[in-house]
PDB file of N, CA and C and ligand atoms in Angstrom:
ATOM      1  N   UNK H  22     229.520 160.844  66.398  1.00  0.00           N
ATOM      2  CA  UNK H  22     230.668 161.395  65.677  1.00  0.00           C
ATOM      3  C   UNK H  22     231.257 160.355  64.734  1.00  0.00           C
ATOM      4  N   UNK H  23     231.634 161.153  63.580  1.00  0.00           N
ATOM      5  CA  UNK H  23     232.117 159.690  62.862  1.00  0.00           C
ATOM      6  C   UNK H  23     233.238 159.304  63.183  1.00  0.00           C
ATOM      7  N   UNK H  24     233.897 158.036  62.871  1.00  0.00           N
ATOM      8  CA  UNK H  24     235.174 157.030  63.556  1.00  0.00           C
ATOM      9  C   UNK H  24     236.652 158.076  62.338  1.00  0.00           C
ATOM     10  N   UNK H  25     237.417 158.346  63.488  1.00  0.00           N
ATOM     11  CA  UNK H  25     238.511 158.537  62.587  1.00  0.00           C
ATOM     12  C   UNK H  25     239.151 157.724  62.636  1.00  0.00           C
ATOM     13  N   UNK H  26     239.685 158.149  61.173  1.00  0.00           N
ATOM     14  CA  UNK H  26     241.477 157.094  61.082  1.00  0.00           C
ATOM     15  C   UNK H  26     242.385 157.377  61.830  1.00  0.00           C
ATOM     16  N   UNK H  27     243.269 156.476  63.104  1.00  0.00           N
ATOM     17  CA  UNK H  27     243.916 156.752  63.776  1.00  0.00           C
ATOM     18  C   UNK H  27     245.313 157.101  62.736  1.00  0.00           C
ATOM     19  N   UNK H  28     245.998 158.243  62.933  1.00  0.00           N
ATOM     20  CA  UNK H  28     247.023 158.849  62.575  1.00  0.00           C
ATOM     21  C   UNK H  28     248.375 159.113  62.947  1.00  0.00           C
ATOM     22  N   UNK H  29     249.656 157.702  63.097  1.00  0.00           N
ATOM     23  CA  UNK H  29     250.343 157.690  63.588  1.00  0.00           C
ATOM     24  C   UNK H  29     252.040 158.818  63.657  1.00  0.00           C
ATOM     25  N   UNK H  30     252.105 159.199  64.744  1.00  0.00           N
ATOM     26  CA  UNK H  30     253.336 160.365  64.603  1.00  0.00           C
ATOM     27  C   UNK H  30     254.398 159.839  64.095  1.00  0.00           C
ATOM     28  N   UNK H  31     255.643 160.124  63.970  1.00  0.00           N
ATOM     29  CA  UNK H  31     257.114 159.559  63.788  1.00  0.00           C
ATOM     30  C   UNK H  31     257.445 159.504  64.971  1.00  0.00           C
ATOM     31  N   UNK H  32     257.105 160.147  66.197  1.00  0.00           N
ATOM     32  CA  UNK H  32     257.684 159.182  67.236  1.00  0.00           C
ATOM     33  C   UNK H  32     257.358 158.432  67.836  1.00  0.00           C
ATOM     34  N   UNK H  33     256.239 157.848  67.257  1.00  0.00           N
ATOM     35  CA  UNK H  33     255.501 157.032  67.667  1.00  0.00           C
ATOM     36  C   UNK H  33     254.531 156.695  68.552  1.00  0.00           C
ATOM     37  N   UNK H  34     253.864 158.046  68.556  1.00  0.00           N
ATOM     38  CA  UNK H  34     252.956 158.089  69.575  1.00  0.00           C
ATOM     39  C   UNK H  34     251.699 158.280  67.896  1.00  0.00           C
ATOM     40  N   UNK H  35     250.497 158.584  69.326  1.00  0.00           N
ATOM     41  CA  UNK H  35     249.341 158.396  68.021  1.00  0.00           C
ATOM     42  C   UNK H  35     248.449 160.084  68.296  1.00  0.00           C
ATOM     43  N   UNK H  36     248.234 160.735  66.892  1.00  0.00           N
ATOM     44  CA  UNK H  36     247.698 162.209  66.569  1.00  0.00           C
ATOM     45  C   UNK H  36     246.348 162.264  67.752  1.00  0.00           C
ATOM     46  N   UNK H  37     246.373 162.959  68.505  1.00  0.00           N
ATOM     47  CA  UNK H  37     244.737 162.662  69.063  1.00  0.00           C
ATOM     48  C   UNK H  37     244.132 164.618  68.603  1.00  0.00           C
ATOM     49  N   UNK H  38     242.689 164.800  68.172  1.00  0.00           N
ATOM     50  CA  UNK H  38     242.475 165.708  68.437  1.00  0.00           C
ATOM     51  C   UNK H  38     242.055 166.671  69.638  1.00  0.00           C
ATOM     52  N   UNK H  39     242.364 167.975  69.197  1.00  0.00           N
ATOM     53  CA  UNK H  39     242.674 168.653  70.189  1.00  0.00           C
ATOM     54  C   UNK H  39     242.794 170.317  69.507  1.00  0.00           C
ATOM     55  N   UNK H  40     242.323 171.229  70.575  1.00  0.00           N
ATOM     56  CA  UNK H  40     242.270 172.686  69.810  1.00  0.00           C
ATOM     57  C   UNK H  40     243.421 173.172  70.133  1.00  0.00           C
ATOM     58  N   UNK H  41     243.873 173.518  68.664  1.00  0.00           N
ATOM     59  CA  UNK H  41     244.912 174.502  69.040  1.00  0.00           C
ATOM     60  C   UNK H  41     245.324 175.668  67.829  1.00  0.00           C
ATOM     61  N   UNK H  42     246.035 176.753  68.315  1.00  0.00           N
ATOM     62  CA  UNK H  42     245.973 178.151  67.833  1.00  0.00           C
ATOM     63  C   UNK H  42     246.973 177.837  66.418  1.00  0.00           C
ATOM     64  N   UNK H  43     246.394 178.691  65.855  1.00  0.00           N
ATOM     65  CA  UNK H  43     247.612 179.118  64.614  1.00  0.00           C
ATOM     66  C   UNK H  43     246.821 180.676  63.931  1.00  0.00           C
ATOM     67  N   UNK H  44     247.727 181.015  64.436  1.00  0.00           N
ATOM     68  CA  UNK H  44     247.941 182.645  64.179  1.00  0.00           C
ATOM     69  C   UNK H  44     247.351 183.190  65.324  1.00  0.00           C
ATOM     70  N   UNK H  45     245.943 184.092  64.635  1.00  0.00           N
ATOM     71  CA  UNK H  45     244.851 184.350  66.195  1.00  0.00           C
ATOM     72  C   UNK H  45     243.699 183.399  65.719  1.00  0.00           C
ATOM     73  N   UNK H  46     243.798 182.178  65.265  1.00  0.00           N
ATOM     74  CA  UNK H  46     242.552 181.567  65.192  1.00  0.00           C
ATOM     75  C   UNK H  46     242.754 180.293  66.477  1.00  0.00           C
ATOM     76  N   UNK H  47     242.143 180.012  66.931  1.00  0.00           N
ATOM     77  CA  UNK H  47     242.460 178.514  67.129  1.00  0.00           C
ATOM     78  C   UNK H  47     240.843 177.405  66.436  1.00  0.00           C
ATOM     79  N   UNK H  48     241.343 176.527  66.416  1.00  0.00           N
ATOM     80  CA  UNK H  48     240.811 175.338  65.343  1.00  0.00           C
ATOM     81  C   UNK H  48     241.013 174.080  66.112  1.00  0.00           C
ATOM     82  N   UNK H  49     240.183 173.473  65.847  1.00  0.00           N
ATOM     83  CA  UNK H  49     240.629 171.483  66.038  1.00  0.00           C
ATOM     84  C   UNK H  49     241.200 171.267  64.756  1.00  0.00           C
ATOM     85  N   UNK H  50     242.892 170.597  65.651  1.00  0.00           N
ATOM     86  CA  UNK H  50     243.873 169.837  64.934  1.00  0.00           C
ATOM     87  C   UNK H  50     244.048 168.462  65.280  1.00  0.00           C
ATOM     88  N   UNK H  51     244.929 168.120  64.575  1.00  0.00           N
ATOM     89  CA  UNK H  51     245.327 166.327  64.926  1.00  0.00           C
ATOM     90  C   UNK H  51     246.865 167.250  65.569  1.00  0.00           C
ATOM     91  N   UNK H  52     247.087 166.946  67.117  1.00  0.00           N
ATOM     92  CA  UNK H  52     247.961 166.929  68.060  1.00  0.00           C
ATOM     93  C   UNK H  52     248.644 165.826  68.850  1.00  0.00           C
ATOM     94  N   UNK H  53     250.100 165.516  68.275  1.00  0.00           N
ATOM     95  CA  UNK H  53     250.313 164.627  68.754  1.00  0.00           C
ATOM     96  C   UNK H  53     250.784 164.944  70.556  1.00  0.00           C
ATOM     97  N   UNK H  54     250.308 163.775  71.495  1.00  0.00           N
ATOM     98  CA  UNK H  54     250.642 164.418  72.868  1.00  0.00           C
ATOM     99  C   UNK H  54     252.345 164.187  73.261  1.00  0.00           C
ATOM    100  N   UNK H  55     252.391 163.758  72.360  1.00  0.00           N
ATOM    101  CA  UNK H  55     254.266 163.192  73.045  1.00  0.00           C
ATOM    102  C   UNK H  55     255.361 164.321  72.653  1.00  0.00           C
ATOM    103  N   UNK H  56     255.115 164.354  70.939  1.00  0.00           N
ATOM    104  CA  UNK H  56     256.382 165.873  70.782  1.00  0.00           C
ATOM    105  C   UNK H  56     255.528 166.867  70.278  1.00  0.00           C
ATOM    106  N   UNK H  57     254.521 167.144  70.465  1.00  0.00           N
ATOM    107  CA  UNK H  57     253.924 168.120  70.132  1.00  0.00           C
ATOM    108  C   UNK H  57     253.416 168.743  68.367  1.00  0.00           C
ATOM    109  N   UNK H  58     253.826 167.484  67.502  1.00  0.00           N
ATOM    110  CA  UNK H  58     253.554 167.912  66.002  1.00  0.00           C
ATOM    111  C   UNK H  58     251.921 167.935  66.034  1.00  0.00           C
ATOM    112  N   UNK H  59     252.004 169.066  65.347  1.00  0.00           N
ATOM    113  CA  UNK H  59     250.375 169.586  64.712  1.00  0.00           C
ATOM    114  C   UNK H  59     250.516 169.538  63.271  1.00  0.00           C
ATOM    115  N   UNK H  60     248.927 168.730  62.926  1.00  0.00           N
ATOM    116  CA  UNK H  60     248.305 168.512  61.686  1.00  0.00           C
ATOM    117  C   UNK H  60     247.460 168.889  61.532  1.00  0.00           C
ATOM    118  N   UNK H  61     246.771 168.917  60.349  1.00  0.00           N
ATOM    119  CA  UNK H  61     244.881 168.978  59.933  1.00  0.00           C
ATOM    120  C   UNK H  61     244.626 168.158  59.368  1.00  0.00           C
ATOM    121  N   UNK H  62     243.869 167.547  59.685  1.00  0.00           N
ATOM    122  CA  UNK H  62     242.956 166.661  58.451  1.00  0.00           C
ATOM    123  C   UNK H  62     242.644 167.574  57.287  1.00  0.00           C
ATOM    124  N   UNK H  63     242.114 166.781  56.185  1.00  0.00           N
ATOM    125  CA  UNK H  63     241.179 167.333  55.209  1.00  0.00           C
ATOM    126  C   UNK H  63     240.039 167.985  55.767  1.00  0.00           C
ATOM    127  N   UNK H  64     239.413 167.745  56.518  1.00  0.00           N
ATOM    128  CA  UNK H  64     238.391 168.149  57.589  1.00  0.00           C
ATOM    129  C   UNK H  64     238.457 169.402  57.746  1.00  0.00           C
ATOM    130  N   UNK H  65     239.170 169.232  58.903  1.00  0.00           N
ATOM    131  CA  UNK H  65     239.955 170.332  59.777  1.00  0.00           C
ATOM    132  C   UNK H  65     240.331 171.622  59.219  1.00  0.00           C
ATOM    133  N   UNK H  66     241.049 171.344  57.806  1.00  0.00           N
ATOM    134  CA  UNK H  66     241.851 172.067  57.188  1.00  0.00           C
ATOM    135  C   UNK H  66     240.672 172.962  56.305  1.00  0.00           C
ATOM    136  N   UNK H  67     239.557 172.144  55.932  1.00  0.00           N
ATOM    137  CA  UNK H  67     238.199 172.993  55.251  1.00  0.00           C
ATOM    138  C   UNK H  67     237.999 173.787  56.207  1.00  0.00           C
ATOM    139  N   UNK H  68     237.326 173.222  57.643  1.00  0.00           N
ATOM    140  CA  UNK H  68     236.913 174.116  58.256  1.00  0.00           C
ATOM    141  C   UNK H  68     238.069 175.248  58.725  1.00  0.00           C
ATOM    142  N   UNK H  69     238.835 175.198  58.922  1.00  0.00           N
ATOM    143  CA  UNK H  69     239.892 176.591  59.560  1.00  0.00           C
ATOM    144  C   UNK H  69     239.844 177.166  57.963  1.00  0.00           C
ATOM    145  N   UNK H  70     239.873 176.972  56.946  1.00  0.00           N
ATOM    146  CA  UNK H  70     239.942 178.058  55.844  1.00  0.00           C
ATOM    147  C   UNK H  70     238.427 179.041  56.256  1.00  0.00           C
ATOM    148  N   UNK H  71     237.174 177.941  56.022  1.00  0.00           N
ATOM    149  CA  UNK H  71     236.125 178.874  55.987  1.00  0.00           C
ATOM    150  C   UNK H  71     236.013 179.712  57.678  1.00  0.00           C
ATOM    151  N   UNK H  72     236.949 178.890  58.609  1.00  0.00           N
ATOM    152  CA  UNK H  72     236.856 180.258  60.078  1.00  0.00           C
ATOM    153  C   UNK H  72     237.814 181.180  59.563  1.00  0.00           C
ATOM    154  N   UNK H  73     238.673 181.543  58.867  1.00  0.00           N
ATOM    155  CA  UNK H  73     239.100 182.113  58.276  1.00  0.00           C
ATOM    156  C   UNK H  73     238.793 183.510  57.598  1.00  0.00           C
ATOM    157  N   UNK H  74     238.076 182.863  56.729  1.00  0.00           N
ATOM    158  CA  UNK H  74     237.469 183.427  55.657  1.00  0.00           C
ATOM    159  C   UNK H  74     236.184 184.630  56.286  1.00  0.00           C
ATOM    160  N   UNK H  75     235.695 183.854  57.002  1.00  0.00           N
ATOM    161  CA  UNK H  75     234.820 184.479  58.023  1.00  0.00           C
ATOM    162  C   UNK H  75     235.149 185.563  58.828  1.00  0.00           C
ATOM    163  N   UNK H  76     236.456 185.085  59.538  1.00  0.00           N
ATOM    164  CA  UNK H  76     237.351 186.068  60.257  1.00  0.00           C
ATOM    165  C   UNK H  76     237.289 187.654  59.169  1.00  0.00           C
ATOM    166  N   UNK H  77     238.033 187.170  58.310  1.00  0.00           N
ATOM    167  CA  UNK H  77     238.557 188.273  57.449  1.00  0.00           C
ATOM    168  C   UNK H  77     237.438 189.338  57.132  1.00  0.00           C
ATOM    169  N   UNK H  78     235.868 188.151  56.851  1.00  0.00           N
ATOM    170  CA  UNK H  78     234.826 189.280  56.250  1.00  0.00           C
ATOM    171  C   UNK H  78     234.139 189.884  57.192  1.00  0.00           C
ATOM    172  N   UNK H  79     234.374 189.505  58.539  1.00  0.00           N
ATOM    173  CA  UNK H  79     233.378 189.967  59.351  1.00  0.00           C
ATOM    174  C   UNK H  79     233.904 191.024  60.684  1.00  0.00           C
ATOM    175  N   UNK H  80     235.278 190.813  61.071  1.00  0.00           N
ATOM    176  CA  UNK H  80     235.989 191.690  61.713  1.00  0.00           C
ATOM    177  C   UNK H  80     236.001 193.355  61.315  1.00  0.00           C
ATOM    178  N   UNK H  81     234.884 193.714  61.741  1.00  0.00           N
ATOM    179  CA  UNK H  81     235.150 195.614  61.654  1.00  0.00           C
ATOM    180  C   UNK H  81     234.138 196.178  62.215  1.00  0.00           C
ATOM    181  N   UNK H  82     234.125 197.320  62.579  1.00  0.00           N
ATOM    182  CA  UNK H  82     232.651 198.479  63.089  1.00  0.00           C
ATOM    183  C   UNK H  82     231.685 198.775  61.891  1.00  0.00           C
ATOM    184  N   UNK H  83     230.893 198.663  62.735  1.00  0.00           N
ATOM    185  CA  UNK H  83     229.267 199.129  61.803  1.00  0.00           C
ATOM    186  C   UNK H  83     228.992 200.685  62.943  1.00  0.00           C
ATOM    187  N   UNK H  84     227.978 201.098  62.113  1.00  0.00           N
ATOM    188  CA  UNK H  84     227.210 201.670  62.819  1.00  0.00           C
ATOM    189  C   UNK H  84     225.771 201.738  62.919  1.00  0.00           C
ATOM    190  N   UNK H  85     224.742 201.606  63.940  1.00  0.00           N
ATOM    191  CA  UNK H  85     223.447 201.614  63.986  1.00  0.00           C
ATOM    192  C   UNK H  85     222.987 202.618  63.370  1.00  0.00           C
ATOM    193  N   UNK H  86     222.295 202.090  62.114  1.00  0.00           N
ATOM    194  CA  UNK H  86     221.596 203.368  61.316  1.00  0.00           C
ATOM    195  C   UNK H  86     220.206 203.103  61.124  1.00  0.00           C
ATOM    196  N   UNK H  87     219.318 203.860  60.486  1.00  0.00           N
ATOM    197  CA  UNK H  87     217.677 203.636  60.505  1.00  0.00           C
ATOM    198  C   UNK H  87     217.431 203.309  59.740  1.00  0.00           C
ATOM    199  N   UNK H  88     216.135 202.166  59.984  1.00  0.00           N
ATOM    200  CA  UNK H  88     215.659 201.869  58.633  1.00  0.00           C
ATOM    201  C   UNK H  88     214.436 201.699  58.496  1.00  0.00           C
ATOM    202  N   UNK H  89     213.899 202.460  58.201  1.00  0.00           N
ATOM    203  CA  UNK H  89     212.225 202.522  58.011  1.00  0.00           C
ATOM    204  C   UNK H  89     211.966 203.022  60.179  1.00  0.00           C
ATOM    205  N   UNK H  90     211.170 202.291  60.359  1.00  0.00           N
ATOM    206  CA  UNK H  90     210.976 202.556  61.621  1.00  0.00           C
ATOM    207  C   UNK H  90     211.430 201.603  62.993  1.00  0.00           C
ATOM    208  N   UNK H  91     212.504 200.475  61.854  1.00  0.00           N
ATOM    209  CA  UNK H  91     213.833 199.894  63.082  1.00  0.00           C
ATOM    210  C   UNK H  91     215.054 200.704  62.660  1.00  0.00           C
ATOM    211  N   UNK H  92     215.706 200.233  63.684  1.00  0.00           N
ATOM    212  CA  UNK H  92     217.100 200.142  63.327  1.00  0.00           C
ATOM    213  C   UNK H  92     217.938 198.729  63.168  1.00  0.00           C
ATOM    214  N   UNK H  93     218.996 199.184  62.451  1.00  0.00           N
ATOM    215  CA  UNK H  93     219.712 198.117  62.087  1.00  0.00           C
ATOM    216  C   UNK H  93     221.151 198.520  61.513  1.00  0.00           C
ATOM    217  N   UNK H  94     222.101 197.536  60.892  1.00  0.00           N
ATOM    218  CA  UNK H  94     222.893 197.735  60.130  1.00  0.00           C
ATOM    219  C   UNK H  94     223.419 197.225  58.970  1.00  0.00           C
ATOM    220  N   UNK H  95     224.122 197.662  58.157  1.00  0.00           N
ATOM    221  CA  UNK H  95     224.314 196.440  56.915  1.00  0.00           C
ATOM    222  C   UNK H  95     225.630 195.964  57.590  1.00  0.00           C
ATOM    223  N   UNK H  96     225.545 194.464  56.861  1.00  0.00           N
ATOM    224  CA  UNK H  96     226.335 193.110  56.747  1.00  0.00           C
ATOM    225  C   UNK H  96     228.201 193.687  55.676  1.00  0.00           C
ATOM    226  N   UNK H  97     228.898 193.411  56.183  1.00  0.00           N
ATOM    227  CA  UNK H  97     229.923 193.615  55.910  1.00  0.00           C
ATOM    228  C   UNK H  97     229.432 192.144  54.135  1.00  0.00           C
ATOM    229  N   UNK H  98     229.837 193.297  53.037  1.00  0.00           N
ATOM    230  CA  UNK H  98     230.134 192.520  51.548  1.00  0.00           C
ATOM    231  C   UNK H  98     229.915 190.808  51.458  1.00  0.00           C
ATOM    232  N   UNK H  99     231.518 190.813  52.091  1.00  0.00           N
ATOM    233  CA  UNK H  99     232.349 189.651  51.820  1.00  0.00           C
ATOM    234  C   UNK H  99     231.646 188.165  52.762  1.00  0.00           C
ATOM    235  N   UNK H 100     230.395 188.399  53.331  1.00  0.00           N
ATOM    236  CA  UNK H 100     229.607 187.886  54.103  1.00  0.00           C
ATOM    237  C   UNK H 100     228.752 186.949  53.027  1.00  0.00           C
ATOM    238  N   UNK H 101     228.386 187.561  52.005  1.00  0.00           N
ATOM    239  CA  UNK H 101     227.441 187.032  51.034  1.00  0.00           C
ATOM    240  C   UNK H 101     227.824 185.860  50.521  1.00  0.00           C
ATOM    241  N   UNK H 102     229.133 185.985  50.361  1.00  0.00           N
ATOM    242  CA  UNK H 102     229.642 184.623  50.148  1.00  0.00           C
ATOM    243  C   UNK H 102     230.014 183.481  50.761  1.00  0.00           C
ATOM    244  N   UNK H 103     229.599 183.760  52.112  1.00  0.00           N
ATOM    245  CA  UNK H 103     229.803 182.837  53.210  1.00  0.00           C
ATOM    246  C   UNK H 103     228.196 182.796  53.764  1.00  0.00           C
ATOM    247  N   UNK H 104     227.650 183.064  52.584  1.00  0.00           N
ATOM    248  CA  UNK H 104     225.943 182.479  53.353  1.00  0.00           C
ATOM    249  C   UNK H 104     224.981 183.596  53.328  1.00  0.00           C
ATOM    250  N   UNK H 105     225.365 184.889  53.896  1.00  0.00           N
ATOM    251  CA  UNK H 105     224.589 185.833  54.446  1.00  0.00           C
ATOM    252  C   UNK H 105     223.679 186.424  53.249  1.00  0.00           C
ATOM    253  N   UNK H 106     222.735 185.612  52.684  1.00  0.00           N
ATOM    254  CA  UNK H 106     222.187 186.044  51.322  1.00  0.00           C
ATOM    255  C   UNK H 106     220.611 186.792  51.507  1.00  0.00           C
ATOM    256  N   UNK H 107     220.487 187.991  51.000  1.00  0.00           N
ATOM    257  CA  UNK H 107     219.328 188.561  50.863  1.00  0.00           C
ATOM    258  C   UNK H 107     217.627 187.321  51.420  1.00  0.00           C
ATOM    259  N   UNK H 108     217.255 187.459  52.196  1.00  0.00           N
ATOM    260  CA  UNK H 108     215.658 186.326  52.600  1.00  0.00           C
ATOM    261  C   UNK H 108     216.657 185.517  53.284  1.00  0.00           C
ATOM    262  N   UNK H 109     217.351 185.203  53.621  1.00  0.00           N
ATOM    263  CA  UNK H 109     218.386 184.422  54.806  1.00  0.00           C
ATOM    264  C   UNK H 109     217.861 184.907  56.035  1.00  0.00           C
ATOM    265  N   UNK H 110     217.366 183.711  56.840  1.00  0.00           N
ATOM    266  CA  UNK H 110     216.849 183.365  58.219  1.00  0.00           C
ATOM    267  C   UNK H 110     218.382 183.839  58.842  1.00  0.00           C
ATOM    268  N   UNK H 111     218.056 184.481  60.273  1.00  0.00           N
ATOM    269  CA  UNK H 111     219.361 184.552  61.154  1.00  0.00           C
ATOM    270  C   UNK H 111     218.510 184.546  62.377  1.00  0.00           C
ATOM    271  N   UNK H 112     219.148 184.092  63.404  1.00  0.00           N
ATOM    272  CA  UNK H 112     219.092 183.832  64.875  1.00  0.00           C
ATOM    273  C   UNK H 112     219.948 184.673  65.813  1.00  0.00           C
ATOM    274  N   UNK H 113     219.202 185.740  66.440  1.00  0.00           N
ATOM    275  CA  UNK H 113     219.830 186.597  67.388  1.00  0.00           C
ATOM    276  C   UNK H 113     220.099 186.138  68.670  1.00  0.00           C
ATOM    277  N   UNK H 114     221.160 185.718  69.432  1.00  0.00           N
ATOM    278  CA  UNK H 114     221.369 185.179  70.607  1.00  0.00           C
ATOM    279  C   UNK H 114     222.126 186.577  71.172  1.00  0.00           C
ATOM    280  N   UNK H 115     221.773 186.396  72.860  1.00  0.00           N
ATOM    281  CA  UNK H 115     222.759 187.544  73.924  1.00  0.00           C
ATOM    282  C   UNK H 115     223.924 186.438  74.051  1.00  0.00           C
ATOM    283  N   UNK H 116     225.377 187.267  74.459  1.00  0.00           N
ATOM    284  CA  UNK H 116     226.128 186.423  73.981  1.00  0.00           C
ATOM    285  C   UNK H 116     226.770 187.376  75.914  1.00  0.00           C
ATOM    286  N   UNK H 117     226.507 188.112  76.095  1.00  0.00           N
ATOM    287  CA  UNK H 117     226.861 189.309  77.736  1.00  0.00           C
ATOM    288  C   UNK H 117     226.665 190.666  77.378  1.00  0.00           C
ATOM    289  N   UNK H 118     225.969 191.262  78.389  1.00  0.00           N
ATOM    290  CA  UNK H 118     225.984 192.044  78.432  1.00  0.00           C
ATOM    291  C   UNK H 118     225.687 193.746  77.155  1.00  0.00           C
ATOM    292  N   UNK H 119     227.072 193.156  76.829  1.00  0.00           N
ATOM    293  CA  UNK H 119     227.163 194.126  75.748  1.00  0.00           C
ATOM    294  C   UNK H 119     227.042 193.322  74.179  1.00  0.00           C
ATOM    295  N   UNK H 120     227.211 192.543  73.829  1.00  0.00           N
ATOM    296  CA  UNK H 120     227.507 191.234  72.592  1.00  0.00           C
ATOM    297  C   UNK H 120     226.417 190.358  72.779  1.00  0.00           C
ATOM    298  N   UNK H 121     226.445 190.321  71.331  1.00  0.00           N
ATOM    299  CA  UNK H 121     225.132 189.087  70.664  1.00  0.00           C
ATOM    300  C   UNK H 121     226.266 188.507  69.352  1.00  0.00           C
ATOM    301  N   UNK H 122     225.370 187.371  69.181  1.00  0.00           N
ATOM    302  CA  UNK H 122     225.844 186.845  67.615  1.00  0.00           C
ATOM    303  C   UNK H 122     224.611 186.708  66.957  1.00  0.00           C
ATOM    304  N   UNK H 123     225.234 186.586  65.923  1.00  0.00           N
ATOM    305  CA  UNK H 123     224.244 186.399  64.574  1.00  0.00           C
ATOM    306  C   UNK H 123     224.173 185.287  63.903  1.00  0.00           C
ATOM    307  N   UNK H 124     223.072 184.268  64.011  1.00  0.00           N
ATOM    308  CA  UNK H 124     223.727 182.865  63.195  1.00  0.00           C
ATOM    309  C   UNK H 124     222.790 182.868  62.412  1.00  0.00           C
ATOM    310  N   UNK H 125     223.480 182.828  61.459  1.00  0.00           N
ATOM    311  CA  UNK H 125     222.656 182.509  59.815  1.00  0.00           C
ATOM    312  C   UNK H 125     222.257 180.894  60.046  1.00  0.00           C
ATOM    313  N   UNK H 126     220.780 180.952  59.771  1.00  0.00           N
ATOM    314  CA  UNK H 126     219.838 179.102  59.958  1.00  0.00           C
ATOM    315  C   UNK H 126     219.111 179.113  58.478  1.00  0.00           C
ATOM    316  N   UNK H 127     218.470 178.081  58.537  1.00  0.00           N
ATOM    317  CA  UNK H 127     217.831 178.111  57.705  1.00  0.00           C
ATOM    318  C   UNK H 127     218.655 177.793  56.116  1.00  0.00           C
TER     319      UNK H 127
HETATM  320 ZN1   ZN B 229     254.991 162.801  68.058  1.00  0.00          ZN
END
């Protein structure tokens, strides 16, 4: 992992990371343990936009429809721009029972 810059609070304790919620996401922040102020890095702050962003394009119902002689479904739009591009490798994992994910590789 690379070395961070230690990031000192105003009360003088020091930022350590640590996950925590903002809104319904939660993310790794810089958390200080003494009064509780939450930050992001530059880091941090990229990645929670693009979980974000993700959130927004990918949250809704499909339905299993046919296609040729599988089935399948289409990719919610707003996906394309977060990777999901036409000849794009994806990796089907069981995730329980009822749920899988989809990870775009490659
Ligand atoms: Zn503090």
């Amino acid at each position: 992992m690379a070395k961070e810059r230690k990031i000192k609070c105003d009360c003088g304790s020091y930022l350590q990371p640590k996950n925590a919620a903002f809104g319904h996401f939660e993310t790794e922040a810089m958390v200080c343990p003494k009064c509780g102020f939450t930050t992001l890095t530059r880091e941090q702050a990229e990645k929670f936009v693009a979980l974000k962003q993700m959130h927004q394009a990918i949250d809704m119902e499909r339905k299993i429809i046919k296609i040729g002689n599988s089935i399948g479904f289409t990719l919610p739009e707003g996906l394309q721009e977060l990777g999901a591009k036409v000849g794009k490798k994806v990796k089907l994992e069981a995730l329980n029972e009822n749920s899988f994910k989809v990870k775009l590789i490659g």
